């Protein structure tokens, strides 16, 4: 039996083609794009570059992450060239910090858009940072903030945001980082990582611009349009959930809505509980678990 070269030696991402599509030209969506063969963490690298002056809308992709990071300091890895792993640096400028909590949610919408466009699968969102196909995790999101020196002579530091995304593309069931995960290959979707990377980055640019416009059009609050689109795509809403908080505190109730600050509002026997992503260890269905 002969080995399948596409399986044993997956093709690298075509960095030149991605740059031509996303960075070059007068209507470029991004200012720079680099594909690294190996890195500890694309988010950590994007944060490092932000401190060195990397511009808004800089993109770092990696064929392999040796120390991939998830929410709450979790780590995960996958074989080289089996995922689309990308981090985008955003310099939010005048965007109010009240909108920052919505960034991972808006990013989830973008991943869903990209997977529908290029991946050939329909996805739903699990609040706050997972993308699911058939109830299993196909992508995760990590949003982080740092501060960088402002231009000029003033001792002023401004926020810089980094959004990291990891999408399972060609992973086999044996390669999945967690048992309740999936990949595009396992879900009957495309295994063309270039197409997925381009579609997701195009969708990210569109959704992030929509998010930035909320600063002016909605008076520093998330727009009704984004609220409605996220609510429609989020499979957490309407479900009976078990919310695990730090300190082994557990609350159960119905996930009713996401509020203007991006918090999940859960109706419990004691009333409404609004929880922010940074305050939650897990949100799971009361009778089981989602993929992540």
Coordinates of C-alpha atoms in Angstrom, one line a residue:
X1 CA 0.0 0.0 0.0
X2 CA 1.3 3.4 -0.9
X3 CA 1.2 6.3 1.4
X4 CA -1.0 9.3 0.5
X5 CA 1.3 12.2 0.1
X6 CA -1.5 14.7 0.9
X7 CA -2.0 13.0 4.2
X8 CA 1.6 12.3 5.1
X9 CA 3.0 15.6 3.8
X10 CA 0.3 18.2 3.8
X11 CA 0.9 21.2 1.5
X12 CA 2.0 24.4 3.2
X13 CA -0.1 27.5 3.1
X14 CA 0.5 29.6 0.0
X15 CA 1.7 32.8 1.7
X16 CA 2.3 34.7 -1.5
X17 CA -1.3 34.0 -2.8
X18 CA -2.8 35.0 0.6
X19 CA -0.8 38.3 0.5
X20 CA -1.9 39.0 -3.1
X21 CA -5.5 38.5 -2.1
X22 CA -5.5 40.2 1.3
X23 CA -2.6 42.7 1.6
X24 CA -1.8 44.0 -1.9
X25 CA -3.9 46.6 -3.8
X26 CA -5.6 49.9 -2.9
X27 CA -8.5 48.1 -1.1
X28 CA -6.3 45.8 0.9
X29 CA -8.0 44.3 4.0
X30 CA -4.7 43.9 6.0
X31 CA -1.4 45.7 6.3
X32 CA 0.8 42.7 6.5
X33 CA 0.6 38.9 6.5
X34 CA 3.3 36.4 7.4
X35 CA 3.1 32.6 7.5
X36 CA 5.6 31.1 10.1
X37 CA 6.6 27.4 9.9
X38 CA 6.6 27.1 13.7
X39 CA 5.9 29.3 16.6
X40 CA 5.1 28.9 20.3
X41 CA 1.9 30.9 20.0
X42 CA 0.7 33.2 17.3
X43 CA -1.1 35.4 19.9
X44 CA 2.1 35.8 21.9
X45 CA 4.0 36.6 18.7
X46 CA 1.4 39.2 17.6
X47 CA 1.5 40.8 21.1
X48 CA 5.3 40.9 20.8
X49 CA 5.1 42.6 17.4
X50 CA 2.5 45.1 18.7
X51 CA 5.1 46.3 21.2
X52 CA 7.6 46.7 18.4
X53 CA 5.1 48.9 16.4
X54 CA 3.4 46.5 14.1
X55 CA 0.5 48.3 12.4
X56 CA -3.2 47.8 12.8
X57 CA -4.6 44.7 10.9
X58 CA -1.3 42.8 11.0
X59 CA -1.7 39.0 10.5
X60 CA 0.4 36.1 11.7
X61 CA -0.3 32.5 10.7
X62 CA 1.6 29.4 11.7
X63 CA 1.8 25.9 10.3
X64 CA 2.5 24.6 13.8
X65 CA 2.0 26.0 17.3
X66 CA 4.2 24.4 19.8
X67 CA 2.5 26.1 22.7
X68 CA -1.0 27.0 21.5
X69 CA -3.0 28.9 24.1
X70 CA -6.7 28.8 24.8
X71 CA -8.9 30.6 27.3
X72 CA -8.0 30.5 31.0
X73 CA -4.4 29.5 30.2
X74 CA -5.3 26.1 28.6
X75 CA -2.8 24.7 26.1
X76 CA -3.3 22.6 23.1
X77 CA -1.4 21.4 20.1
X78 CA -2.1 19.7 16.8
X79 CA 0.1 18.1 14.1
X80 CA 1.7 20.6 11.6
X81 CA -0.4 21.8 8.7
X82 CA -3.7 20.3 10.0
X83 CA -5.3 23.6 11.1
X84 CA -5.6 27.2 10.2
X85 CA -4.0 29.0 13.1
X86 CA -4.0 32.8 12.8
X87 CA -3.8 35.9 15.0
X88 CA -4.8 39.4 13.9
X89 CA -3.5 42.5 15.6
X90 CA -6.1 45.3 16.0
X91 CA -5.3 48.8 17.2
X92 CA -8.8 49.9 18.2
X93 CA -8.1 53.7 18.2
X94 CA -11.2 55.5 19.4
X95 CA -13.2 52.4 19.9
X96 CA -14.6 52.4 23.5
X97 CA -13.4 49.7 25.9
X98 CA -17.1 49.0 26.5
X99 CA -17.1 47.3 23.1
X100 CA -14.1 45.1 23.8
X101 CA -16.1 42.3 25.4
X102 CA -17.9 41.8 22.1
X103 CA -14.7 41.2 20.1
X104 CA -14.5 37.4 20.6
X105 CA -18.3 37.1 19.8
X106 CA -17.9 39.1 16.6
X107 CA -14.9 37.0 15.7
X108 CA -17.1 33.9 16.2
X109 CA -19.5 35.3 13.7
X110 CA -16.7 35.8 11.2
X111 CA -15.4 32.2 11.6
X112 CA -19.0 31.0 11.0
X113 CA -19.2 33.2 7.9
X114 CA -15.9 31.8 6.6
X115 CA -16.7 28.2 7.2
X116 CA -20.0 28.5 5.4
X117 CA -18.3 30.3 2.5
X118 CA -15.3 28.1 2.0
X119 CA -15.7 25.2 4.4
X120 CA -19.0 23.8 3.2
X121 CA -20.3 23.3 6.7
X122 CA -22.9 25.1 8.8
X123 CA -21.6 26.2 12.2
X124 CA -23.1 27.5 15.4
X125 CA -21.5 29.5 18.2
X126 CA -21.1 28.5 21.8
X127 CA -20.7 31.6 24.0
X128 CA -18.1 33.0 24.5
X129 CA -15.4 31.6 22.3
X130 CA -16.1 28.3 20.5
X131 CA -17.4 27.4 17.1
X132 CA -19.3 24.2 16.8
X133 CA -20.4 21.8 14.0
X134 CA -22.9 19.2 14.9
X135 CA -22.4 20.1 18.5
X136 CA -18.6 19.5 18.4
X137 CA -15.9 22.1 18.6
X138 CA -14.3 22.9 15.3
X139 CA -12.7 26.2 16.2
X140 CA -11.6 28.2 19.2
X141 CA -11.0 31.9 19.8
X142 CA -8.7 33.7 22.2
X143 CA -8.9 37.5 22.5
X144 CA -6.2 39.3 24.4
X145 CA -5.4 42.9 25.2
X146 CA -2.1 44.6 25.8
X147 CA -1.0 48.2 25.8
X148 CA 1.6 49.8 23.5
X149 CA 3.3 53.2 23.5
X150 CA 1.5 55.9 21.7
X151 CA 3.3 57.8 18.9
X152 CA 5.1 61.0 19.8
X153 CA 6.9 62.1 22.9
X154 CA 4.0 61.6 25.4
X155 CA 4.3 58.8 28.0
X156 CA 1.0 57.4 26.9
X157 CA 0.1 53.8 26.3
X158 CA -2.8 52.7 24.1
X159 CA -4.7 49.4 23.9
X160 CA -3.9 46.8 21.3
X161 CA -6.1 43.8 20.8
X162 CA -5.0 40.4 19.4
X163 CA -7.6 37.9 18.3
X164 CA -6.3 34.3 17.8
X165 CA -8.2 31.6 15.9
X166 CA -7.5 27.9 15.6
X167 CA -9.6 26.0 13.1
X168 CA -9.4 22.2 12.7
X169 CA -9.2 21.4 9.0
X170 CA -7.7 18.0 8.3
X171 CA -7.3 16.4 11.7
X172 CA -8.4 12.8 12.0
X173 CA -10.4 11.6 14.9
X174 CA -7.2 10.2 16.5
X175 CA -5.5 13.6 16.1
X176 CA -8.2 15.7 17.8
X177 CA -7.0 17.6 20.9
X178 CA -10.1 16.8 22.8
X179 CA -12.6 13.9 22.2
X180 CA -15.7 16.2 21.8
X181 CA -14.1 18.1 18.9
X182 CA -14.3 17.7 15.1
X183 CA -12.6 19.0 11.9
X184 CA -13.7 20.0 8.5
X185 CA -12.5 16.7 7.1
X186 CA -14.6 14.8 9.6
X187 CA -17.6 17.0 9.0
X188 CA -17.6 16.5 5.3
X189 CA -16.2 20.0 4.6
X190 CA -13.3 21.2 2.5
X191 CA -9.7 20.3 3.3
X192 CA -8.3 23.2 1.4
X193 CA -6.5 25.3 4.1
X194 CA -5.7 28.1 1.7
X195 CA -9.4 28.6 0.9
X196 CA -10.4 28.4 4.6
X197 CA -7.7 30.9 5.6
X198 CA -8.6 33.4 2.9
X199 CA -12.4 33.1 3.6
X200 CA -12.0 33.4 7.3
X201 CA -9.6 36.4 7.1
X202 CA -12.0 38.1 4.6
X203 CA -14.9 37.6 7.0
X204 CA -12.8 38.7 10.0
X205 CA -12.0 42.0 8.2
X206 CA -15.7 42.6 7.4
X207 CA -17.0 41.7 10.9
X208 CA -14.2 43.7 12.7
X209 CA -15.1 46.7 10.6
X210 CA -18.7 46.3 11.5
X211 CA -17.6 46.1 15.1
X212 CA -15.6 49.3 14.8
X213 CA -18.5 51.2 13.3
X214 CA -20.5 50.7 16.5
X215 CA -18.3 53.4 18.1
X216 CA -20.1 56.0 16.0
X217 CA -23.3 54.6 14.7
X218 CA -24.5 53.2 18.0
X219 CA -22.8 55.5 20.5
X220 CA -20.2 53.2 21.9
X221 CA -22.6 50.3 22.3
X222 CA -23.0 47.2 20.2
X223 CA -25.4 47.6 17.2
X224 CA -28.8 46.0 17.1
X225 CA -27.7 44.3 13.9
X226 CA -24.8 42.6 15.5
X227 CA -26.9 41.7 18.6
X228 CA -29.5 40.1 16.4
X229 CA -27.0 38.2 14.2
X230 CA -25.1 36.8 17.1
X231 CA -28.2 35.8 19.0
X232 CA -29.5 33.9 15.9
X233 CA -26.2 32.1 15.5
X234 CA -25.5 31.2 19.2
X235 CA -26.7 27.7 20.2
X236 CA -26.1 28.5 23.8
X237 CA -29.1 30.8 23.9
X238 CA -32.3 29.1 25.0
X239 CA -30.5 26.1 26.5
X240 CA -30.5 25.0 30.1
X241 CA -26.9 25.6 31.2
X242 CA -24.6 24.9 34.1
X243 CA -22.3 27.9 34.7
X244 CA -19.1 27.0 36.5
X245 CA -17.5 30.1 38.2
X246 CA -14.1 30.3 39.9
X247 CA -14.1 29.1 43.4
X248 CA -16.2 26.0 42.6
X249 CA -19.3 28.1 42.4
X250 CA -22.0 26.6 40.1
X251 CA -25.2 28.1 38.9
X252 CA -27.8 26.5 36.6
X253 CA -30.6 28.1 34.6
X254 CA -31.7 29.1 31.1
X255 CA -29.3 31.1 28.9
X256 CA -31.7 33.9 28.0
X257 CA -29.6 36.4 26.0
X258 CA -26.3 38.2 25.5
X259 CA -26.4 41.8 26.8
X260 CA -24.9 45.0 25.4
X261 CA -21.5 44.3 27.1
X262 CA -21.3 40.8 25.6
X263 CA -22.2 39.0 28.9
X264 CA -24.3 35.9 29.0
X265 CA -27.5 36.5 31.0
X266 CA -28.7 33.3 32.7
X267 CA -32.1 33.1 34.4
X268 CA -31.7 31.1 37.6
X269 CA -34.1 30.3 40.4
X270 CA -32.6 33.4 42.2
X271 CA -33.1 35.7 39.3
X272 CA -30.9 36.9 36.4
X273 CA -27.2 36.3 36.5
X274 CA -25.0 38.2 34.0
X275 CA -21.6 36.5 33.5
X276 CA -18.6 37.9 31.6
X277 CA -16.3 35.6 29.7
X278 CA -13.4 36.3 32.0
X279 CA -15.4 35.3 35.0
X280 CA -16.6 31.9 33.7
X281 CA -14.7 28.6 33.8
X282 CA -17.3 26.6 31.8
X283 CA -20.8 27.0 30.3
X284 CA -22.3 23.6 29.6
X285 CA -25.7 22.2 28.9
X286 CA -27.4 21.2 32.1
X287 CA -27.7 17.6 30.9
X288 CA -24.3 17.2 29.1
X289 CA -21.5 19.1 27.5
X290 CA -20.8 21.0 24.3
X291 CA -17.6 20.5 22.4
X292 CA -15.2 22.6 24.5

